[in-house]
XYZ file of C-alpha atoms in Angstrom:
411
model
C 18.229 -11.450 44.236
C 18.001 -7.722 45.189
C 21.260 -6.962 43.046
C 19.709 -8.858 40.073
C 16.504 -6.891 40.942
C 18.183 -3.857 40.628
C 19.988 -4.757 37.120
C 16.567 -5.597 35.703
C 14.960 -2.177 36.588
C 18.024 -0.389 35.042
C 18.177 -2.487 32.019
C 14.385 -1.657 31.521
C 14.914 1.847 32.387
C 17.442 2.639 29.971
C 15.314 2.450 26.778
C 12.750 4.528 28.356
C 15.551 7.211 29.030
C 16.732 7.062 25.432
C 13.184 7.037 23.822
C 12.231 10.210 26.072
C 15.502 12.139 24.912
C 14.599 11.199 21.310
C 10.957 12.313 21.264
C 11.757 15.545 23.037
C 14.487 16.281 20.174
C 11.932 15.342 17.624
C 9.242 17.391 19.070
C 11.681 20.261 18.769
C 12.638 19.762 15.429
C 9.047 19.551 14.361
C 7.932 22.771 16.034
C 10.920 24.448 14.558
C 9.880 23.599 10.956
C 6.029 24.103 11.181
C 6.544 27.894 9.993
C 8.760 26.929 6.836
C 6.330 24.084 6.082
C 3.648 26.443 6.408
C 5.264 28.992 3.887
C 6.356 26.713 1.584
C 2.480 25.066 1.734
C 0.801 28.572 1.159
C 3.612 29.294 -1.932
C 2.867 25.739 -3.250
C -1.325 26.247 -3.122
C -1.091 29.654 -4.773
C 0.807 28.048 -7.653
C -1.619 25.497 -7.924
C -4.270 28.035 -7.847
C -2.495 29.943 -10.888
C -2.502 26.583 -12.652
C -6.106 25.765 -11.933
C -9.370 26.155 -14.035
C -10.404 29.839 -13.809
C -14.284 28.917 -13.162
C -14.612 27.817 -9.944
C -17.480 26.309 -7.982
C -18.932 26.833 -4.204
C -18.049 23.953 -1.761
C -21.144 22.137 -0.307
C -21.516 21.673 3.191
C -23.141 18.503 4.719
C -24.515 18.185 8.189
C -21.741 18.454 10.680
C -20.023 21.323 9.134
C -17.418 19.766 7.180
C -17.023 20.526 3.529
C -17.499 18.271 0.738
C -14.764 17.410 -1.312
C -16.599 16.304 -4.490
C -16.312 19.808 -5.613
C -13.173 21.785 -6.666
C -11.613 23.696 -4.270
C -9.959 27.355 -5.094
C -6.883 25.449 -5.425
C -7.799 23.075 -7.851
C -8.016 19.821 -5.456
C -10.871 17.675 -5.639
C -11.432 14.369 -4.394
C -12.406 13.365 -8.165
C -9.218 14.526 -9.118
C -6.994 12.599 -6.802
C -9.396 9.390 -7.750
C -8.463 10.248 -11.584
C -4.343 10.873 -10.696
C -4.190 7.459 -8.777
C -6.043 5.478 -11.664
C -4.201 6.840 -14.425
C -1.379 4.715 -15.828
C 1.525 5.390 -18.649
C 3.802 3.281 -20.426
C 6.576 4.679 -17.938
C 4.637 3.372 -15.101
C 4.473 -0.065 -16.823
C 8.174 -0.096 -17.698
C 9.143 0.763 -14.051
C 6.626 -2.668 -13.029
C 8.529 -4.519 -15.841
C 11.816 -3.539 -14.998
C 11.203 -4.146 -11.022
C 9.696 -7.953 -11.710
C 12.721 -9.212 -13.538
C 13.385 -11.846 -11.079
C 9.861 -13.162 -10.933
C 9.781 -13.136 -14.642
C 13.481 -14.821 -15.186
C 11.747 -17.796 -13.124
C 8.500 -17.896 -15.360
C 11.010 -18.142 -18.499
C 10.976 -21.866 -18.036
C 7.247 -21.902 -18.935
C 8.123 -20.805 -22.802
C 10.395 -23.745 -23.277
C 7.885 -26.118 -21.578
C 4.895 -24.563 -23.860
C 6.913 -24.697 -27.153
C 7.002 -28.499 -26.712
C 2.976 -28.608 -26.065
C 1.320 -31.395 -27.446
C -2.453 -32.466 -26.394
C -1.263 -36.122 -25.718
C 1.139 -34.643 -22.778
C -1.361 -32.175 -21.481
C -1.284 -33.735 -18.030
C 2.473 -33.860 -17.814
C 2.744 -30.462 -19.149
C 0.098 -28.990 -16.812
C 2.092 -30.623 -13.619
C 5.439 -29.021 -14.854
C 3.717 -25.738 -15.277
C 2.056 -26.121 -11.523
C 5.240 -26.498 -10.198
C 6.958 -23.392 -11.755
C 4.142 -21.552 -10.455
C 4.881 -22.602 -6.920
C 8.725 -21.812 -7.439
C 7.606 -18.057 -7.356
C 5.581 -18.435 -4.504
C 2.150 -18.898 -5.854
C 1.344 -21.383 -3.475
C 0.103 -24.808 -3.942
C -3.633 -23.855 -3.341
C -3.331 -20.857 -5.625
C -1.311 -22.756 -8.192
C -3.561 -25.749 -8.483
C -6.668 -23.282 -8.778
C -4.612 -21.546 -11.876
C -3.679 -24.681 -13.561
C -7.441 -26.164 -12.895
C -8.802 -23.166 -14.746
C -6.501 -23.964 -17.964
C -6.996 -27.538 -17.687
C -10.990 -27.107 -18.216
C -10.495 -24.928 -21.127
C -8.279 -27.569 -22.721
C -10.767 -30.037 -22.178
C -13.439 -27.828 -23.659
C -11.420 -27.390 -26.649
C -11.218 -23.942 -26.187
C -7.196 -23.691 -26.409
C -4.717 -26.141 -27.958
C -1.532 -24.656 -28.434
C 1.450 -23.302 -26.246
C 0.922 -19.814 -26.776
C -3.116 -20.268 -26.200
C -2.159 -21.783 -22.780
C -0.049 -19.053 -21.873
C -2.533 -16.640 -22.246
C -4.967 -18.655 -20.578
C -2.786 -18.766 -17.458
C -2.447 -14.878 -17.590
C -6.064 -14.407 -17.941
C -6.474 -16.665 -15.052
C -4.189 -14.836 -12.887
C -5.871 -11.525 -13.488
C -9.041 -12.493 -12.959
C -7.902 -13.320 -9.227
C -6.020 -10.387 -8.628
C -9.468 -8.382 -10.069
C -11.662 -10.762 -7.947
C -11.560 -8.259 -4.794
C -12.592 -5.281 -7.189
C -15.749 -7.124 -8.381
C -14.133 -8.462 -11.541
C -13.618 -4.980 -12.821
C -10.745 -4.207 -14.878
C -8.059 -1.641 -13.851
C -6.835 -0.220 -10.483
C -8.570 -1.202 -7.151
C -9.671 2.712 -5.992
C -9.124 4.075 -2.578
C -11.954 4.561 -0.395
C -11.771 8.257 -0.197
C -14.421 10.292 1.917
C -16.650 13.111 0.404
C -16.189 14.841 3.645
C -12.677 15.754 4.697
C -10.499 14.417 6.120
C -9.938 11.037 4.433
C -8.196 8.943 7.097
C -5.608 5.883 5.736
C -4.109 3.710 8.682
C -0.841 1.959 7.842
C 0.207 -1.260 9.141
C 2.792 -4.138 8.910
C 5.407 -6.007 10.551
C 8.900 -4.447 11.250
C 11.071 -3.683 8.180
C 8.503 -4.108 5.682
C 8.595 -0.403 4.809
C 5.650 1.160 6.044
C 7.157 4.822 7.187
C 9.086 5.221 3.615
C 5.573 4.065 1.664
C 3.850 6.325 3.824
C 6.275 8.994 2.620
C 5.776 8.283 -0.637
C 2.108 8.010 -0.379
C 2.014 11.558 0.451
C 4.260 12.762 -2.065
C 1.721 11.167 -4.379
C -1.530 12.711 -2.788
C 0.241 16.251 -2.475
C 2.254 16.854 -5.721
C -0.359 15.116 -7.993
C -3.398 15.829 -7.063
C -2.629 18.999 -4.958
C -4.127 17.279 -1.860
C -3.330 18.436 1.800
C -1.614 15.596 3.623
C -1.065 15.123 7.363
C 1.501 12.740 8.653
C 0.505 11.105 11.800
C 3.913 9.648 13.728
C 1.899 6.672 15.316
C 4.990 4.715 15.671
C 6.082 5.797 19.360
C 8.433 3.178 19.853
C 11.276 3.094 17.051
C 13.888 5.488 17.699
C 14.104 8.204 15.011
C 10.408 7.038 13.632
C 9.098 10.580 14.105
C 12.367 12.222 12.771
C 12.062 9.727 9.551
C 8.440 10.845 8.999
C 8.950 14.828 9.777
C 11.825 14.621 6.687
C 8.947 12.904 4.765
C 6.454 15.695 5.296
C 8.914 18.377 4.828
C 9.840 16.600 1.237
C 6.044 16.204 0.254
C 4.981 19.591 1.957
C 2.643 17.793 4.112
C 1.656 18.619 7.728
C 3.224 16.736 10.655
C 0.303 16.237 13.231
C 1.425 17.783 16.685
C 1.711 15.239 19.881
C 3.289 15.380 23.324
C 6.290 13.387 24.631
C 4.848 10.054 26.266
C 1.749 9.490 24.307
C 0.476 6.514 23.437
C -0.328 5.407 19.769
C -4.135 5.400 20.148
C -3.592 8.758 21.789
C -1.395 10.204 18.994
C -3.772 9.291 16.407
C -6.907 10.353 18.152
C -5.620 13.726 18.308
C -4.449 13.814 15.181
C -7.686 13.195 13.248
C -9.213 15.724 15.759
C -6.490 18.299 14.602
C -7.015 17.767 10.964
C -10.765 17.879 11.410
C -10.429 21.524 13.470
C -8.206 22.555 10.572
C -10.733 22.405 8.045
C -8.669 21.930 5.194
C -6.548 18.782 5.555
C -7.693 16.383 2.826
C -5.909 12.752 3.874
C -4.620 11.984 7.036
C -1.899 9.263 6.815
C -1.257 7.326 10.325
C 1.648 5.293 10.679
C 2.160 2.884 13.063
C 4.771 0.677 14.853
C 5.836 -2.582 13.366
C 5.059 -5.449 15.209
C 5.244 -9.384 14.549
C 2.051 -10.814 13.413
C 2.746 -13.959 15.971
C 2.571 -11.424 18.856
C -0.976 -11.295 20.230
C -0.256 -8.542 23.037
C 1.205 -6.249 20.169
C -1.642 -7.358 17.704
C -4.153 -6.305 20.710
C -2.553 -3.182 21.007
C -2.756 -2.123 17.280
C -6.843 -3.238 17.412
C -6.922 -0.387 19.828
C -5.214 2.172 18.045
C -7.773 1.485 15.269
C -10.512 2.173 17.979
C -8.847 5.315 19.048
C -9.360 6.385 15.331
C -12.882 5.418 15.083
C -13.720 7.034 18.165
C -12.195 10.134 16.915
C -14.353 9.852 13.351
C -16.939 7.418 13.301
C -16.338 6.523 9.576
C -12.423 6.155 9.818
C -10.219 4.679 9.377
C -11.416 4.912 5.667
C -8.834 2.473 4.400
C -6.308 0.085 6.525
C -3.481 -0.584 4.520
C -1.073 -3.567 4.965
C 2.258 -3.191 3.671
C 4.061 -6.579 2.559
C 7.583 -7.093 1.957
C 7.844 -8.682 -1.276
C 10.833 -11.018 -0.089
C 8.865 -12.492 2.498
C 7.106 -14.881 -0.081
C 4.461 -16.707 1.338
C 4.939 -15.581 4.701
C 2.893 -12.535 3.313
C -0.300 -14.802 3.329
C 0.080 -15.417 7.413
C 0.638 -11.625 7.989
C -2.380 -10.914 5.981
C -4.466 -13.279 7.941
C -3.184 -11.989 11.277
C -3.307 -8.221 10.769
C -7.123 -8.633 8.949
C -8.258 -10.192 12.211
C -6.705 -7.300 14.208
C -7.659 -4.454 12.175
C -9.812 -5.252 9.081
C -7.339 -4.481 6.484
C -8.774 -3.061 3.356
C -5.990 -2.887 1.204
C -2.264 -4.367 0.381
C 0.863 -2.545 -0.477
C 3.502 -4.843 -2.021
C 7.099 -3.306 -1.320
C 10.773 -4.127 -2.568
C 9.429 -6.598 -5.455
C 12.437 -5.323 -7.331
C 14.684 -7.555 -5.048
C 13.005 -10.913 -5.309
C 11.851 -14.012 -7.452
C 8.994 -14.279 -5.327
C 6.355 -12.001 -6.935
C 3.607 -14.560 -7.151
C 3.053 -14.789 -3.226
C 1.031 -11.370 -3.627
C -1.475 -13.574 -5.891
C -1.886 -16.063 -3.024
C -2.642 -13.654 -0.558
C -5.313 -12.074 -3.188
C -7.062 -15.413 -3.688
C -7.105 -16.691 -0.261
C -7.849 -13.413 1.610
C -9.807 -11.663 -1.282
C -7.997 -8.284 -0.133
C -7.000 -6.014 -3.104
C -3.774 -4.849 -3.839
C -3.800 -0.927 -4.005
C -0.009 -0.207 -4.771
C 3.170 -1.783 -5.572
C 6.647 -0.700 -4.927
C 9.494 -1.556 -7.413
C 12.526 0.701 -6.268
C 13.579 3.403 -3.926
C 12.651 6.441 -6.038
C 9.833 8.448 -5.216
C 8.071 7.581 -8.445
C 8.719 3.879 -8.079
C 5.811 3.486 -6.070
C 2.873 2.562 -8.186
C -0.560 2.348 -8.212
C -1.137 -1.146 -8.570
C -3.347 -2.446 -11.936
C -3.519 -6.465 -12.264
C -3.101 -6.591 -16.237
C 0.005 -4.740 -16.331
C 1.470 -6.816 -13.063
C 0.531 -9.805 -14.616
C 1.618 -8.524 -18.079
C 5.094 -8.146 -16.712
C 5.927 -10.849 -14.840
C 5.399 -13.076 -17.792
C 8.218 -13.502 -20.301
C 6.654 -11.740 -23.503
C 7.420 -12.691 -27.282
C 8.883 -9.898 -29.668
C 5.119 -10.057 -31.129
C 3.278 -10.093 -28.394
C 1.203 -7.233 -27.706
C -0.004 -5.957 -23.658
C -3.326 -5.723 -25.524
C -3.379 -9.304 -25.906
C -4.060 -10.002 -22.384
């Protein structure tokens, strides 16, 4: 028994030794890169200032001493500019989403064949078949039934009577579901950006969903497209090389890596990072990474709730957003994840990743329908620009097969 106890103790100690060595190396690397990043950040900000309008405004101060970001800063950044950049959609953005949803669109192509044979006398049979197609791309029974019921009511009222009209009614019903968390307003669901810096965004999710990569892409988009100064927080203190990966993203996006000491708990890392951002004064956005965890593990979910409380303790209004990263290939399991994480940390938005590798894109509609949480971003590839602001109309238009004579404006 004594030998068995010794073996158990050695096994438990081994990963701690590995993590200690890794943390030490990461801290050294972060320190050595800090001067280079600061120099590069200064050069980039000078370039942004040169391109900014010649007229500048005085930054207003609010109670508490922090500057309001409603006005334009000397380097050209403002909260309004960031919000505008995130809301802007181009044809190239739509093309990326269209390409990334090809597998889901291929499965939904069966609808065209059914609707080409549409006859009013076969309404119930055809609607049942359409419901089965929606379920096949992971809309789920409840959401598929809700969508079909909307179409059935319109058919019974005589509002629609042809196959193309039914298809359009299906698309409209799905868009309505996706827009519901945003008060039914068209376009992208906006991020909750703080008028007083910094805006703190907490990123959560299960293991392997792509949190750290997504966080890096967000940092790149915030910094390069709007000139925001972003701090990245290595809140994943358990996964080997997680902080190294985050430091690489910080360097690529000209971000600031939050300082931390080896052995710190996740909550302490996040608390200290927010305090550091406030003290620096010019950090606009804090992106806090967290360790991946199974949504069924109650202890780990309680720990995550503690991390959120630490952030709130550091800044009463934070986190301003808690974004749940969902792996698009997990299908309807996303709904279970959304329920568990929402209960633990009050999720305010969703990020759907790996959509280009699955035909189960309909699951996100089910999550929004049952949880009433908006989708903020969608990942349709590995490139930096493949993380797109989510727009319901474009998404629905992309997952449905489109006739040659069908225009996007018809949606």
